[in-house]
Short mmCIF file of C-alpha atoms and ligand atoms in Angstrom, two decimals:
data_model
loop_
_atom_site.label_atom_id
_atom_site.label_comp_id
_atom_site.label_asym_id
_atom_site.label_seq_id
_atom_site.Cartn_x
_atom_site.Cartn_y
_atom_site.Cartn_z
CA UNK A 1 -24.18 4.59 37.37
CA UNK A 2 -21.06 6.21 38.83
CA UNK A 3 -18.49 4.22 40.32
CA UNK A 4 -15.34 4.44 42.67
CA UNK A 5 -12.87 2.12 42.63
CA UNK A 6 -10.95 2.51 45.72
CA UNK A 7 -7.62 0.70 47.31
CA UNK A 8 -3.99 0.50 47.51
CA UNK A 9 -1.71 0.13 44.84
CA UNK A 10 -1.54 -3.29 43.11
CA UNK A 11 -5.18 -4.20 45.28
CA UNK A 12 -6.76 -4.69 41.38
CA UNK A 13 -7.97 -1.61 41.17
CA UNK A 14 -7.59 -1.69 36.92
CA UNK A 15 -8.48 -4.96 36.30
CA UNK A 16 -11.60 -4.84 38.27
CA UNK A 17 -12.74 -1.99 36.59
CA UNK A 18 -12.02 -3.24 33.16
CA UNK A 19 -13.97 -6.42 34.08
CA UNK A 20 -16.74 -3.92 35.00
CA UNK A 21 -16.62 -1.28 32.28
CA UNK A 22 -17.06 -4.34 29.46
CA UNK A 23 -20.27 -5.12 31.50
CA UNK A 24 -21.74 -2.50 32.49
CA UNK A 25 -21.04 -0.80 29.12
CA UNK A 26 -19.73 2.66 30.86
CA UNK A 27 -16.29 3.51 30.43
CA UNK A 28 -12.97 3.26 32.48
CA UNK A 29 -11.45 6.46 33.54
CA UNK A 30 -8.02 6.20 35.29
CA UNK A 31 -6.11 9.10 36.04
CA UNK A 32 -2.99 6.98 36.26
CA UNK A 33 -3.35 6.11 32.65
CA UNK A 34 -4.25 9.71 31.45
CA UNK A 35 -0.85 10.15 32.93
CA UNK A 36 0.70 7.89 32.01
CA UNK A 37 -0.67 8.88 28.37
CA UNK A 38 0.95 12.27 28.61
CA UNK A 39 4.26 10.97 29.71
CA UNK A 40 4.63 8.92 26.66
CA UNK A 41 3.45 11.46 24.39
CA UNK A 42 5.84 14.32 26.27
CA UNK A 43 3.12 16.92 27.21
CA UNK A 44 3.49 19.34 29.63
CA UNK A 45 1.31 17.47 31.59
CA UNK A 46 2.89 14.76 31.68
CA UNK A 47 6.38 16.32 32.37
CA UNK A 48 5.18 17.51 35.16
CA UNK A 49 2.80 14.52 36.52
CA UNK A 50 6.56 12.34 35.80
CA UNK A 51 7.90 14.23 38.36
CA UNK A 52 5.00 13.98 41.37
CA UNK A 53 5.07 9.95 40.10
CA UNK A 54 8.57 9.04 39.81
CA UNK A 55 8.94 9.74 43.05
CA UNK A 56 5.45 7.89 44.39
CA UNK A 57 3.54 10.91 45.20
CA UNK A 58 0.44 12.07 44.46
CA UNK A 59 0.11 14.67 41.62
CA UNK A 60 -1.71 18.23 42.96
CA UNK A 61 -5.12 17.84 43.50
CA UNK A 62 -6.01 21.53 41.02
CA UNK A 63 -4.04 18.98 38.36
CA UNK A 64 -5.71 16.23 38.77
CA UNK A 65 -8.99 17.42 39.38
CA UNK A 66 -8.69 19.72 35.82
CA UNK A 67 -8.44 16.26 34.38
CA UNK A 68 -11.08 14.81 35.21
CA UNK A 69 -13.67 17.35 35.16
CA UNK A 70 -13.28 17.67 31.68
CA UNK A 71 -13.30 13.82 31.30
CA UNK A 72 -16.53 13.44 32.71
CA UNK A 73 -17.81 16.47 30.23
CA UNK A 74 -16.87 14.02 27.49
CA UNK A 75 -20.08 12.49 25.57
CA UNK A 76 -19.63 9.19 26.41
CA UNK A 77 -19.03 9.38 30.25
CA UNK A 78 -23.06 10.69 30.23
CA UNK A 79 -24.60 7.16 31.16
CA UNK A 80 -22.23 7.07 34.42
CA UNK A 81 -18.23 5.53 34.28
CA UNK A 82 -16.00 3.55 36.41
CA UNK A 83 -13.39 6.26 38.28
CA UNK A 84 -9.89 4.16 38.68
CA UNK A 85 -7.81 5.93 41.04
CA UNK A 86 -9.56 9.21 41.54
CA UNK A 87 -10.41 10.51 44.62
CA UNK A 88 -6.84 10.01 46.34
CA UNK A 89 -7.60 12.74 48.34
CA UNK A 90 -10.48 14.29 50.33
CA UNK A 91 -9.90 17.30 48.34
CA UNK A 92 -10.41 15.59 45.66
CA UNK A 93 -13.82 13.41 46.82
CA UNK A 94 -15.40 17.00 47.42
CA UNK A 95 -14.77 18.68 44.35
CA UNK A 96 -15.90 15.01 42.71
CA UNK A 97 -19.18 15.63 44.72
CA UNK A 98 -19.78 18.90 43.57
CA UNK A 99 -19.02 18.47 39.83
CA UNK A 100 -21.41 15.27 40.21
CA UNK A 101 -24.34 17.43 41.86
CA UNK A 102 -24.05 20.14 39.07
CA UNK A 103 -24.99 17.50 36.38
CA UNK A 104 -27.67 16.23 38.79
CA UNK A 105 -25.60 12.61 39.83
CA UNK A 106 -23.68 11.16 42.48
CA UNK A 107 -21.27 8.34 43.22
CA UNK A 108 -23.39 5.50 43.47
CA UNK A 109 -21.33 2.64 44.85
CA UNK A 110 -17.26 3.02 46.10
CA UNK A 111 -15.63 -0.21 45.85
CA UNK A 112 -12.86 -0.69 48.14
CA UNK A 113 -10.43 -2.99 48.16
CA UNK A 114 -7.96 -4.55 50.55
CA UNK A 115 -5.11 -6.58 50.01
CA UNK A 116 -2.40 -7.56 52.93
CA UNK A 117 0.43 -5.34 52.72
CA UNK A 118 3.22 -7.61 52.12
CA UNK A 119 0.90 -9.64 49.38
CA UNK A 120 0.14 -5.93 47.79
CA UNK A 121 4.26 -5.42 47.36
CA UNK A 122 4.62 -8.62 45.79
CA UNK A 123 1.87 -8.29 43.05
CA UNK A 124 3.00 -4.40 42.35
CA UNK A 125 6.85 -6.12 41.90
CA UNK A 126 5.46 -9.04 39.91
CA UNK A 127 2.78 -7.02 37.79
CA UNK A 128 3.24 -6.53 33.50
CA UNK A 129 1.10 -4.15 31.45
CA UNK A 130 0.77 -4.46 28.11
CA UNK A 131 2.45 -1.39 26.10
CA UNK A 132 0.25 -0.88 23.92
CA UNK A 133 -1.26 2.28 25.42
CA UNK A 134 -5.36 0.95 23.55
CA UNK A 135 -4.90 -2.47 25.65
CA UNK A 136 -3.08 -1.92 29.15
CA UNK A 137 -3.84 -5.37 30.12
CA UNK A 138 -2.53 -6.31 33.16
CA UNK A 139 -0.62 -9.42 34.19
CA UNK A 140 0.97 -10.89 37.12
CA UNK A 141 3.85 -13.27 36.63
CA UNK A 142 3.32 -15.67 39.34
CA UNK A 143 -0.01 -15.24 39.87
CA UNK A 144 -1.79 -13.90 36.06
CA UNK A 145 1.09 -15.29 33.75
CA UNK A 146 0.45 -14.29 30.05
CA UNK A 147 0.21 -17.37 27.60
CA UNK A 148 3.56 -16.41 25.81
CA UNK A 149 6.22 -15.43 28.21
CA UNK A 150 6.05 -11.34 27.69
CA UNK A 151 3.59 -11.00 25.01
CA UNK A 152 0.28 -9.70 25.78
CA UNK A 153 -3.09 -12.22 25.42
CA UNK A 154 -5.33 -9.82 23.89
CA UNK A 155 -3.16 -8.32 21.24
CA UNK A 156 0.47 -9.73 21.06
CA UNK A 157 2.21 -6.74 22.16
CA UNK A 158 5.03 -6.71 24.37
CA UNK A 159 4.70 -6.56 28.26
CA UNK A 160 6.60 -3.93 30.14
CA UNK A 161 7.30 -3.28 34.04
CA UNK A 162 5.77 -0.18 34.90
CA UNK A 163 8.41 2.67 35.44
CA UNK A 164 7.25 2.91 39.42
CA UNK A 165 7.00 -0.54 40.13
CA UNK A 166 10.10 -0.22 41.98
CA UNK A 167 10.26 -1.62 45.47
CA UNK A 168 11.45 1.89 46.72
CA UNK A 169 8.78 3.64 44.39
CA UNK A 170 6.18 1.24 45.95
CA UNK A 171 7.05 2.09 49.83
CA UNK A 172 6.24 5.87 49.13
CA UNK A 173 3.31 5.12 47.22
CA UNK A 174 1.75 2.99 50.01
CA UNK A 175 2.83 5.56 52.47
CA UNK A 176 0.72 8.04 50.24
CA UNK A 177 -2.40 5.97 50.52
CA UNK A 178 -2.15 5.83 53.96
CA UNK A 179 -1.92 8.85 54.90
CA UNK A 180 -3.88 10.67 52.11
CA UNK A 181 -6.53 8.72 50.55
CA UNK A 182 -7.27 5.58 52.95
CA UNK A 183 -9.60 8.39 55.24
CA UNK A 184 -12.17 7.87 52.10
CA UNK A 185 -12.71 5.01 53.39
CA UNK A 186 -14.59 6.43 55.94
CA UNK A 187 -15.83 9.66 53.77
CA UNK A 188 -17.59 6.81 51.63
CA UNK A 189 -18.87 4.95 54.52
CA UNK A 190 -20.99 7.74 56.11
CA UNK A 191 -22.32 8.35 52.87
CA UNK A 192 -23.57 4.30 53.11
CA UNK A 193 -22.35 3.75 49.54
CA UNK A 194 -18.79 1.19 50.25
CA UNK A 195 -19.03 -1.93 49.20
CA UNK A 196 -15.65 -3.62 50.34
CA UNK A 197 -13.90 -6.28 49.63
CA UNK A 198 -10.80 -8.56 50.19
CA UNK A 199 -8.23 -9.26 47.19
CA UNK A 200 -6.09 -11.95 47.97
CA UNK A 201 -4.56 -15.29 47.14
CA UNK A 202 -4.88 -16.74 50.61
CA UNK A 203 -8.73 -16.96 50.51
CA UNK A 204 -8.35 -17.67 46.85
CA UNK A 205 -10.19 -14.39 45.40
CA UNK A 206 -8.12 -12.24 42.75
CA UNK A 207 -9.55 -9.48 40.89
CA UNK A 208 -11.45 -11.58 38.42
CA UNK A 209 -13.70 -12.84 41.34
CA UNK A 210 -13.83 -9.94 43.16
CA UNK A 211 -15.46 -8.60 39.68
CA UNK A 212 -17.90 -11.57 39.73
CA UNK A 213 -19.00 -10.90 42.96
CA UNK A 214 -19.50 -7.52 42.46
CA UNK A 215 -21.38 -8.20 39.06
CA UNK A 216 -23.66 -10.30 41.37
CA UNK A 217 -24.33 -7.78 43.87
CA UNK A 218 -25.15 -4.86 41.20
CA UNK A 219 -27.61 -7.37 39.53
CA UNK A 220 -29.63 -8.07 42.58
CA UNK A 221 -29.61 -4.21 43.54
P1 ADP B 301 -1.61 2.38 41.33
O1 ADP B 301 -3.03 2.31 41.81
O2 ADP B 301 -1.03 1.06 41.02
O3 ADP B 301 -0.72 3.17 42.23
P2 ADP B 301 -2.30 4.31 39.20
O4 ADP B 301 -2.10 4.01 37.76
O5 ADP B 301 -3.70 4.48 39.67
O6 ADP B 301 -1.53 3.17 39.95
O7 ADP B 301 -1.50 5.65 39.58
C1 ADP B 301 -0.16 5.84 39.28
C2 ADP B 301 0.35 7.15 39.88
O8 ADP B 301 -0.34 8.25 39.26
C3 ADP B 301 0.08 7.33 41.36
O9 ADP B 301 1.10 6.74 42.14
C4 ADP B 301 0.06 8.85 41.49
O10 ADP B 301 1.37 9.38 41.51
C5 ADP B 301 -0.60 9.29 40.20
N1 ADP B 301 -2.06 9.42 40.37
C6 ADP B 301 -3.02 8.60 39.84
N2 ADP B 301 -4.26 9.01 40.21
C7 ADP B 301 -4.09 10.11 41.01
C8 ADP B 301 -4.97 10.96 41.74
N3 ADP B 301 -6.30 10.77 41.74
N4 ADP B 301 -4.42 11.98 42.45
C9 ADP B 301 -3.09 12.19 42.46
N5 ADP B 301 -2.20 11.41 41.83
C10 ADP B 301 -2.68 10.37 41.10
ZN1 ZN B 302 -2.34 -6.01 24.97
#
């Protein structure tokens, strides 16, 4: 099974699909992470995806789509995977479509999910990942706190604020969804294959339920 997880920033995007990857036993690809990957390790990938993200904007669609093409050529990814944060772009859905049809698949479900805007700047600001780069587990201080004030659950390792977690970074990302990926929305719709749903504290569902929900709704498929 292929899946999409769509949204803005901070909507839960990660943590959903790490709930769902354990489950489903198909693995987790996020482009933000292969990123972020290569900017820790200094490639010339990531020198030049560090400059696109620094500044909250989407890094080139040829770039990104390189990426992930050869991701989904990797053994593992042949029983379906979880796509976290890729397509961003239309440009990006079709070429997805097309490398899909070439192996004979498709996407099977897009989940998207929606957050209120001022809620979404307040969990981006109040989010922690783990640093170790084999963990990336994701906490929110006020709303996720870890056990041990900044030390990670699962391993021990210390949490970090993402680089553009910034509340300026954070305006230009959202702008970026807006105008460039929330028209999948739609692009998934007409294909009859969104599933959407609302992340948010004031009806009392965070990602974790969301994730329950969803695990429902795939078993009675
Ligand atoms: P978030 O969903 O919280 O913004 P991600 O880890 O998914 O975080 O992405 C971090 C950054 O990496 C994005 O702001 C963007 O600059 C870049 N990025 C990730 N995925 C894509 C993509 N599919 N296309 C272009 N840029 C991307
Ligand atoms: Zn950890």
């Amino acid at each position: 099974m292929n899946i999409i997880m769509l949204g803005a920033p901070g909507t839960g995007k990660g943590t959903i699909a790490g709930i769902l990857s354990e489950k489903l036993g198909i693995p987790q690809i996020s482009t933000g992470d292969i990123f972020r990957k290569n900017i820790k390790e200094g490639t010339e990938l990531g020198k030049l995806a560090e400059s696109y993200i620094s500044k909250g904007q989407l890094v080139p669609d040829e770039v990104t789509i390189k990426i992930v093409e050869d991701r989904l050529n990797k053994p593992d990814a042949k029983n379906g995977v979880i796509l976290d944060g890729f397509p961003r772009t239309i440009v990006q859905a079709d070429r997805l479509k097309e490398i899909l049809k070439a192996k004979g698949e498709n996407v099977d479900i897009t989940i998207n999910l929606e957050t209120p805007e001022d809620e979404i700047i307040e969990r981006i600001v109040n989010r922690r990942v783990c640093s170790n780069q084999e963990c990336k587990a994701v906490y929110n201080v006020v709303l996720h706190p870890p056990k041990v004030e900044g030390k990670c659950d699962k391993c021990g390792s210390d949490l970090i604020t993402r680089k553009d977690d910034k509340v300026e970074t954070v305006k230009s990302r959202l702008e970026q969804y807006f105008t460039s990926t929330s028209p999948l929305v739609e692009y998934y719709k007409n294909e009859g294959i969104l599933y959407s749903a609302t992340v948010s504290k004031t009806i009392n569902k965070l990602g974790e339920d969301v994730a329950r929900d969803l695990i429902e709704y795939l078993e009675s498929k």
